[in-house]
GROMACS .gro file of C-alpha atoms in nm:
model
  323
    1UNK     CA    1   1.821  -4.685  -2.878
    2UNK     CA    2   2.002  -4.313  -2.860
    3UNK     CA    3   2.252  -4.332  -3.155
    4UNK     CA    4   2.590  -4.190  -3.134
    5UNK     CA    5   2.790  -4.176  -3.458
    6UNK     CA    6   3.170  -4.197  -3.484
    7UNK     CA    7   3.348  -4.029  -3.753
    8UNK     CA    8   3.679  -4.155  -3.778
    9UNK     CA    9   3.865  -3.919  -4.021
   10UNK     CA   10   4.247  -3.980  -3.944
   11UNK     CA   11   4.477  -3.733  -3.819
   12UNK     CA   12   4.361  -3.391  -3.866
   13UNK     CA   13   4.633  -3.127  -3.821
   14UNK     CA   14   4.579  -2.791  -3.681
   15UNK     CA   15   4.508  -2.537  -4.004
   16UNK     CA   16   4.412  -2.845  -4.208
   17UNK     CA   17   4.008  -2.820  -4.169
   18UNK     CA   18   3.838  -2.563  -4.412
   19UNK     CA   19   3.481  -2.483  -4.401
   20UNK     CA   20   3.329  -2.347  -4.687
   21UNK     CA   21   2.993  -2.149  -4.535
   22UNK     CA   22   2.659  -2.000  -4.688
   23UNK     CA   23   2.562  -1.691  -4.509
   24UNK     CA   24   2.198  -1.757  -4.621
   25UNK     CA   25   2.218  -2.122  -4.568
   26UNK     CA   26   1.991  -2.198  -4.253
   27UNK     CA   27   1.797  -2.483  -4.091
   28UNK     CA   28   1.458  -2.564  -4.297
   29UNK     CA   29   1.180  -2.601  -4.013
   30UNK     CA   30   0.855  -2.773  -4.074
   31UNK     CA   31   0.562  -2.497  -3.929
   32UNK     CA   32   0.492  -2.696  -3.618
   33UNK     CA   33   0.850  -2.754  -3.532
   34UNK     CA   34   0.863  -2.356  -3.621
   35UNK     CA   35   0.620  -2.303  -3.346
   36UNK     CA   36   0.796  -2.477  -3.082
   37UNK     CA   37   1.118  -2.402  -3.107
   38UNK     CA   38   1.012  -2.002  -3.081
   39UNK     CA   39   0.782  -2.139  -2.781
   40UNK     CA   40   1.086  -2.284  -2.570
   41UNK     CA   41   1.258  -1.993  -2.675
   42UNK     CA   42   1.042  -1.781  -2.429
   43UNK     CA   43   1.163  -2.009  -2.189
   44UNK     CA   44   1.490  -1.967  -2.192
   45UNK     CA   45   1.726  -1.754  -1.947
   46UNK     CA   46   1.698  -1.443  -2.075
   47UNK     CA   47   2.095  -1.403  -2.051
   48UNK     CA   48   2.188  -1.658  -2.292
   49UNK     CA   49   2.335  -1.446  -2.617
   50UNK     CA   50   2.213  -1.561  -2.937
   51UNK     CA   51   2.499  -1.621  -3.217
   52UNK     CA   52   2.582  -1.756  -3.518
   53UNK     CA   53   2.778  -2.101  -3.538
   54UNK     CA   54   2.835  -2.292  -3.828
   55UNK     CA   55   2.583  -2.563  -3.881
   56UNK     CA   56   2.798  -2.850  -4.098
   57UNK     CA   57   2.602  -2.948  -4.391
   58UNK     CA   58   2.872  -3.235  -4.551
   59UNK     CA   59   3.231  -3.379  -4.463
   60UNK     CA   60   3.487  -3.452  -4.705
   61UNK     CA   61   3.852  -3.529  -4.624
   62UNK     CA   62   4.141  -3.505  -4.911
   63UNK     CA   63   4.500  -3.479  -4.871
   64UNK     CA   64   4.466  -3.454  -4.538
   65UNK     CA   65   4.273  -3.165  -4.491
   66UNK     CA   66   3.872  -3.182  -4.359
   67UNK     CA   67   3.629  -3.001  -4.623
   68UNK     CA   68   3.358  -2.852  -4.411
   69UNK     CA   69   3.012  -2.723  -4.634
   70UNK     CA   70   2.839  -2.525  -4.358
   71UNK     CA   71   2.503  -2.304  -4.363
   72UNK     CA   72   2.406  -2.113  -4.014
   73UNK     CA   73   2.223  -2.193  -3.720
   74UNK     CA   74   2.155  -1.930  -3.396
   75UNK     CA   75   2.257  -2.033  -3.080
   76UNK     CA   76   1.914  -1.975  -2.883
   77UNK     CA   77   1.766  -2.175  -3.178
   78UNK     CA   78   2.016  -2.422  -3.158
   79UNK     CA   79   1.966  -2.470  -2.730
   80UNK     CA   80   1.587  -2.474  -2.845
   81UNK     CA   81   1.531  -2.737  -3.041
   82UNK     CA   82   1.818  -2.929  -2.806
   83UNK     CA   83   1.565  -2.930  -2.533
   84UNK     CA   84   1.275  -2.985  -2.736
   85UNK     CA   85   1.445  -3.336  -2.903
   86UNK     CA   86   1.515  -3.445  -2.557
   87UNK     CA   87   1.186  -3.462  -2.469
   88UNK     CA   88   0.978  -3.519  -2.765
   89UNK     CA   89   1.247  -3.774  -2.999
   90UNK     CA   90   1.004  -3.790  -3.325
   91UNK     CA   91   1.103  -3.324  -3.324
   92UNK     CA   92   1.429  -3.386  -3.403
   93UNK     CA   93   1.565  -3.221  -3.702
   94UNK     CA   94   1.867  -3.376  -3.867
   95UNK     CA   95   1.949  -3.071  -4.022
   96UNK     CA   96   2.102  -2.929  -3.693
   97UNK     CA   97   2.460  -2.979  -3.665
   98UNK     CA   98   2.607  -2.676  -3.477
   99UNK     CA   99   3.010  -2.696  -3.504
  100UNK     CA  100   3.171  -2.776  -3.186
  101UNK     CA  101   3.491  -2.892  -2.996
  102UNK     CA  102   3.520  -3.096  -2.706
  103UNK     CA  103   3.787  -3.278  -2.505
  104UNK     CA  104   3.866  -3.550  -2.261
  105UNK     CA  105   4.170  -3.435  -2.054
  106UNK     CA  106   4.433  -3.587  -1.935
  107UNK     CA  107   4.642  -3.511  -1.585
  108UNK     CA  108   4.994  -3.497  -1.556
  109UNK     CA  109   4.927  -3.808  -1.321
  110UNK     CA  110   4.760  -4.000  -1.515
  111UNK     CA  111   4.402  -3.966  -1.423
  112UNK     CA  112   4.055  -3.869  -1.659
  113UNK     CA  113   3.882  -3.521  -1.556
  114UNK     CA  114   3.526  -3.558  -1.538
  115UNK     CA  115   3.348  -3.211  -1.499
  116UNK     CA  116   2.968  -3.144  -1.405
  117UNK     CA  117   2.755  -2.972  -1.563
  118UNK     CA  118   2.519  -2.698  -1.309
  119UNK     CA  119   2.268  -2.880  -1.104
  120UNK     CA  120   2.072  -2.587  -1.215
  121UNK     CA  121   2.043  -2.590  -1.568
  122UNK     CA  122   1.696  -2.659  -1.720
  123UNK     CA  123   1.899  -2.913  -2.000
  124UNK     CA  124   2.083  -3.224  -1.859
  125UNK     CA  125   2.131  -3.082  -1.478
  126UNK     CA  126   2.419  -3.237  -1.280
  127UNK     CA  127   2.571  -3.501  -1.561
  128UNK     CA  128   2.917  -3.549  -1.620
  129UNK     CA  129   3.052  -3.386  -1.935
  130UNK     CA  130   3.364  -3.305  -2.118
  131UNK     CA  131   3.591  -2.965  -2.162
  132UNK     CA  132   3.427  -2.779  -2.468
  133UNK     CA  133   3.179  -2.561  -2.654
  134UNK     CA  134   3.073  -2.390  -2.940
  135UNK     CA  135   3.257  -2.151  -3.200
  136UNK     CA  136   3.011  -1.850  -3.162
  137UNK     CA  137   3.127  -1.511  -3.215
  138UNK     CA  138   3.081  -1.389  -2.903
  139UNK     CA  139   3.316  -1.627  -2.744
  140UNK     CA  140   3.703  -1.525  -2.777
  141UNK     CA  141   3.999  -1.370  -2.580
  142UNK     CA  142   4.117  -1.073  -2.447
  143UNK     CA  143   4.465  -0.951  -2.430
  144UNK     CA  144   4.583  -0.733  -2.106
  145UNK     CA  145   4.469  -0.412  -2.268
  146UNK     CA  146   4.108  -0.538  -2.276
  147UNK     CA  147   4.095  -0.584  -2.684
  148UNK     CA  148   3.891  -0.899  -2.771
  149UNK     CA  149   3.984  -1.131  -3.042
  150UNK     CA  150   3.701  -1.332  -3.083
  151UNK     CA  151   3.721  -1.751  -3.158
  152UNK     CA  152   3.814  -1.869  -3.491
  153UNK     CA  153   3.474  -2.067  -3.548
  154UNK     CA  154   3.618  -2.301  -3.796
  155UNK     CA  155   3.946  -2.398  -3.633
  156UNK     CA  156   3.857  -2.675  -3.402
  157UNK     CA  157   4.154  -2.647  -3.205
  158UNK     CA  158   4.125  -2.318  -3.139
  159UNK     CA  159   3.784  -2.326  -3.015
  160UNK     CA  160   3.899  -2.673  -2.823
  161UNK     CA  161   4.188  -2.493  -2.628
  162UNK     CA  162   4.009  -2.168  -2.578
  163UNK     CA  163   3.724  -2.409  -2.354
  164UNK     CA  164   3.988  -2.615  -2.178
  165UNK     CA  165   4.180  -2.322  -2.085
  166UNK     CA  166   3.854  -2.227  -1.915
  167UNK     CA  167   3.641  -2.469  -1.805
  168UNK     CA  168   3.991  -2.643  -1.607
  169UNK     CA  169   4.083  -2.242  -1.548
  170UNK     CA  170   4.467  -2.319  -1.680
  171UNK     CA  171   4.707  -2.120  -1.961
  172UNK     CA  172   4.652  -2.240  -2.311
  173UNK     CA  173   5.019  -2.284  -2.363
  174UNK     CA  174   4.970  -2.578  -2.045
  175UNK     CA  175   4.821  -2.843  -2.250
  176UNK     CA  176   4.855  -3.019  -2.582
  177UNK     CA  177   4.561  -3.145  -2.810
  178UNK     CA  178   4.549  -3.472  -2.984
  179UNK     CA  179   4.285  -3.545  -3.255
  180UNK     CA  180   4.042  -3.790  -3.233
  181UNK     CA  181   3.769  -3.790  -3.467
  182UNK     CA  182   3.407  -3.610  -3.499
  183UNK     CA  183   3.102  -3.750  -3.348
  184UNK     CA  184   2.698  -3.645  -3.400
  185UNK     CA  185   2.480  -3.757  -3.104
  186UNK     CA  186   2.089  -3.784  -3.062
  187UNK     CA  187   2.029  -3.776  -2.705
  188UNK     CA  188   2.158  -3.419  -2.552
  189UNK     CA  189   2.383  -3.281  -2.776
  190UNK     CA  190   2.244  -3.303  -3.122
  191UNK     CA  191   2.526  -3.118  -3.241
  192UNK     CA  192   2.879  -3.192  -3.475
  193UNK     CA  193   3.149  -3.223  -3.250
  194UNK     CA  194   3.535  -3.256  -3.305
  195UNK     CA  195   3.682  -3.435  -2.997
  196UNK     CA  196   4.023  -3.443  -2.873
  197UNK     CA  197   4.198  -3.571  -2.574
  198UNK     CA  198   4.433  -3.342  -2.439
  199UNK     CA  199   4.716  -3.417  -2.217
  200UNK     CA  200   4.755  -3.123  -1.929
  201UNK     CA  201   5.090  -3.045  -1.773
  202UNK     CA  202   4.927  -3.006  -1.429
  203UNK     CA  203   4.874  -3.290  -1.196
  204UNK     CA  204   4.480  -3.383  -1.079
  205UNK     CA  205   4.595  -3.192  -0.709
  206UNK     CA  206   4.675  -2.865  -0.898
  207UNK     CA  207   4.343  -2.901  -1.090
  208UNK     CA  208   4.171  -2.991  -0.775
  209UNK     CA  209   4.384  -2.616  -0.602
  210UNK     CA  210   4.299  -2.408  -0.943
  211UNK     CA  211   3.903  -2.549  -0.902
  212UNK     CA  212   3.867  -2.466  -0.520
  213UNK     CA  213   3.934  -2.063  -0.557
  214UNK     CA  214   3.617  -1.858  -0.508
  215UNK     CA  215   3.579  -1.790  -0.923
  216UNK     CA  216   3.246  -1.775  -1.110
  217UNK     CA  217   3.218  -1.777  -1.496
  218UNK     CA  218   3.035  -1.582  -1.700
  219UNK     CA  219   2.751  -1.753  -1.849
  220UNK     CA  220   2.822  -2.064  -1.595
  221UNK     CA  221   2.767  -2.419  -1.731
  222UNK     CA  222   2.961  -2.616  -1.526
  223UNK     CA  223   2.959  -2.707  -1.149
  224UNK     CA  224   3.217  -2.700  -0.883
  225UNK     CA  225   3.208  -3.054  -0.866
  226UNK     CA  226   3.514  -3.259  -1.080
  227UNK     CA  227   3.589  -3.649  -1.066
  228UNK     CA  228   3.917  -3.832  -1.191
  229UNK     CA  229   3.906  -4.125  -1.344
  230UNK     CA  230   4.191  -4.337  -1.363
  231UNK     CA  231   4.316  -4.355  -1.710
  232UNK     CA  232   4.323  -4.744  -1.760
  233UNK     CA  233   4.046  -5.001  -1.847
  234UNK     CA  234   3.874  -5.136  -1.583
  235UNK     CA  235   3.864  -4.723  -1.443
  236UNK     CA  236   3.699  -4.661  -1.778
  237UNK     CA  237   3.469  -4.920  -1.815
  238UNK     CA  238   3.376  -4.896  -1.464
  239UNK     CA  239   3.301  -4.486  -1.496
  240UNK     CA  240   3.086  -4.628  -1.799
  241UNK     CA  241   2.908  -4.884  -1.618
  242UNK     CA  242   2.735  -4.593  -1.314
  243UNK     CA  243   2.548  -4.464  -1.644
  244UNK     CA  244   2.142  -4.503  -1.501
  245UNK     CA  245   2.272  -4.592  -1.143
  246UNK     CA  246   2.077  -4.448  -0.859
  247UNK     CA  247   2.267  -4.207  -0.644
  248UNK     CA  248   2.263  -4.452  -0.334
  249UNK     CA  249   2.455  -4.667  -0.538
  250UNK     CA  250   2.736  -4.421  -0.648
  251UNK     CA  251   3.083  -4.500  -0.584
  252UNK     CA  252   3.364  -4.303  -0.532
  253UNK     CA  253   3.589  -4.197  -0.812
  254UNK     CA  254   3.995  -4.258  -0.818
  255UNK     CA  255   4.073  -3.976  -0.609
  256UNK     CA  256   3.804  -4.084  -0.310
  257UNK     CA  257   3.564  -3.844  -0.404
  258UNK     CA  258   3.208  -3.944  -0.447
  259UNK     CA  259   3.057  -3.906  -0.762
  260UNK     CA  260   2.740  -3.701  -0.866
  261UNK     CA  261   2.393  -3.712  -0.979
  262UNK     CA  262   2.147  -3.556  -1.197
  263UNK     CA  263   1.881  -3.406  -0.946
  264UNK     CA  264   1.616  -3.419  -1.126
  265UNK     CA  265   1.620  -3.820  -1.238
  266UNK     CA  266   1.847  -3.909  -0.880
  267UNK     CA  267   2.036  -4.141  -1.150
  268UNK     CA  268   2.391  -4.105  -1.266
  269UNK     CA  269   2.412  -3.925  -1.667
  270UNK     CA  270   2.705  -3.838  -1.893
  271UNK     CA  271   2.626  -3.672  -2.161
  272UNK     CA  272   2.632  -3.767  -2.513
  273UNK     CA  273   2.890  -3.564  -2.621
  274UNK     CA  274   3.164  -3.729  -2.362
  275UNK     CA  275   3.047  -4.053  -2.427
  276UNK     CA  276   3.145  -4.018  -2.719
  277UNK     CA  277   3.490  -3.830  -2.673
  278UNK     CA  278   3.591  -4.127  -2.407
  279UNK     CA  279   3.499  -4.403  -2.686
  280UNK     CA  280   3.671  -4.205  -2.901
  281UNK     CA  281   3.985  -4.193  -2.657
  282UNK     CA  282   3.957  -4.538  -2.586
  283UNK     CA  283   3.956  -4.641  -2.928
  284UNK     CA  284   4.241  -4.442  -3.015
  285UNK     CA  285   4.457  -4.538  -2.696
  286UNK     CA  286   4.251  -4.883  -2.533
  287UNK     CA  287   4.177  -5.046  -2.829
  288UNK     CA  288   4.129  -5.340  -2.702
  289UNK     CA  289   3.887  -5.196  -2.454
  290UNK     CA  290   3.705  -5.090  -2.762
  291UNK     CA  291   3.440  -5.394  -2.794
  292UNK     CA  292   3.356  -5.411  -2.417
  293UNK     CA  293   3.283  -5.035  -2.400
  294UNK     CA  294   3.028  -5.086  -2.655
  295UNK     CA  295   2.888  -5.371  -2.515
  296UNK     CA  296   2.818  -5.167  -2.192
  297UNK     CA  297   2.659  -4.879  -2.432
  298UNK     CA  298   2.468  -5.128  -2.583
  299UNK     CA  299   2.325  -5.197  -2.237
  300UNK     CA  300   2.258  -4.861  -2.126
  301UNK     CA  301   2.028  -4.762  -2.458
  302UNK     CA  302   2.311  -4.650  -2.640
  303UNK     CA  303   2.372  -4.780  -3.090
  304UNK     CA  304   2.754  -4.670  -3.122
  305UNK     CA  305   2.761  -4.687  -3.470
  306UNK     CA  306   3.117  -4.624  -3.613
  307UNK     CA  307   3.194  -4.430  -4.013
  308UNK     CA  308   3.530  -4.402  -4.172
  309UNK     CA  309   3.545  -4.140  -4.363
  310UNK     CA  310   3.764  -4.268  -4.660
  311UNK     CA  311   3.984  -4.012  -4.866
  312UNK     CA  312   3.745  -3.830  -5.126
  313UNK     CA  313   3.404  -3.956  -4.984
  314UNK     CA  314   3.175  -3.685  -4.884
  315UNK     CA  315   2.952  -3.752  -4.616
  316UNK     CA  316   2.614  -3.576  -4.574
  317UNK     CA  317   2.512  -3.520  -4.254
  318UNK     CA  318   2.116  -3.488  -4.297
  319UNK     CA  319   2.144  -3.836  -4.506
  320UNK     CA  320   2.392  -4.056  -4.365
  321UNK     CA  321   2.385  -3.948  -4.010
  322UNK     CA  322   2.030  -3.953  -3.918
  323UNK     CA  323   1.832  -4.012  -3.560
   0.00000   0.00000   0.00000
């Protein structure tokens, strides 16, 4: 069974999470791991950056406010031992928890955005995935006279609205985020992720108008290719339910469009990561949908295991929160 954990922490406010970082602090790696890790290194596009992101060591929550301990972890080395978990389960190092936002958004009509990631990329190819990313440095805005201002990298809202803006190609100031929770995953991600749902002021046909201009991003991760999934149960469970489905078999979404799959299985995937962010959502806003969607994870290979972080507890990650 792939484990995702649940972190339910309460309402988090924007400027209430504080991470408290060791520059020297990095991931211990046994020699063999070591080995492999600088092995599917030489793999890698040679245009992915490396960068620092905080790697979250322990979670404490008091008087509202998230205490973050954090060492470092590179981003190559990060992508690295990602794909090398994915393939070989016993590799994976519990140590790695890159800090990371992600977000299940919301139309103006009602309706789920499910985005794709590249049918090209060597790590999980053509599965459905939410809006979000990592806080590395080289990540950030620029103003109209070119000057960059890179991500705050331990503000989860700010690195959450800088990726929706982007990934959906829409102002900032167009959307609002709602806190859900954090989640750690052991199937793609293998990362610490604060989700969000965020409720967009456009409508799914002005996503669908913004998507079909001729734009490429730099550093590309996700496709052309969006679904919308009706934001009520059975639409939820039944998006759920395609997980492992053969592409013959694929329905089309709420919208009439047909749904995707990964091209190197033929099977339908979401990845871990916005499993995770839709439980969350459903939790927070289906809750009695809660239960079944579980169930369904239970079926597909997936142990949702859900933590409440209680006021004072601290929570280590590499302990408590293991594969």
């Amino acid at each position: 069974m792939r484990k995702i954990y649940l972190i339910n922490t309460g309402e988090i406010e924007k400027g209430k999470t504080k991470v408290d970082y060791n520059q020297d602090d990095r991931v211990s790696l046994s020699p063999y791991l070591k080995e492999m890790i600088e092995k599917e290194k030489r793999t890698l596009d040679s245009n992915i950056t490396p960068g620092q992101m905080y790697n979250i060591r322990t979670i404490q929550k008091k008087d509202d406010t998230l205490f973050l301990k954090a060492g470092f972890t590179d981003y190559i080395e990060h992508v690295a031992h990602a794909r090398i978990g994915l393939e070989k389960s016993n590799l994976i190092n519990p140590e790695f928890n890159a800090f990371c936002a992600e977000s299940v958004n919301r139309t103006s009509d009602g309706l789920l955005i499910a985005l794709r990631r590249e049918k090209n990329l060597p790590h999980g190819p053509g599965i459905y995935t939410a809006a979000g990313g990592y806080g590395v440095h080289f990540r950030g805005r620029k103003d109209n006279f070119g000057k960059f201002t890179p991500l705050n990298r331990g503000d989860p809202y700010d690195i959450a609205s800088f990726y929706v803006g982007r990934e959906l190609e829409i102002p900032e100031d167009s959307f609002k985020l709602s806190w859900l929770g954090l989640a750690k995953c052991y199937e793609l991600s293998f990362d610490l992720s604060v989700n969000f749902t965020t409720n967009l002021s456009q409508s799914s046909d002005k996503i669908m108008r913004v998507r079909r201009k001729d734009k490429i991003l730099e550093g590309r991760i996700i496709d052309d290719m969006i679904n919308f999934i009706e934001d009520s149960p059975d639409s939820i469970l039944n998006f759920l339910s395609l997980i492992n489905k053969d592409k013959r078999e694929l329905p089309k979404d709420s919208l009439g469009i047909k749904y995707g799959e990964n091209p190197l299985t033929g099977k339908f995937g979401i990845n871990d990561d916005f499993i995770a962010t839709i439980v969350q959502h459903i939790e927070r806003n289906h809750n009695k949908l809660y239960s079944s969607a579980v169930e369904i994870l239970n079926e597909k290979g997936y142990e949702v295991i859900n933590l409440s972080l209680a006021e004072g507890k601290k929570l280590d990650l590499q302990k408590e929160v293991t594969p």
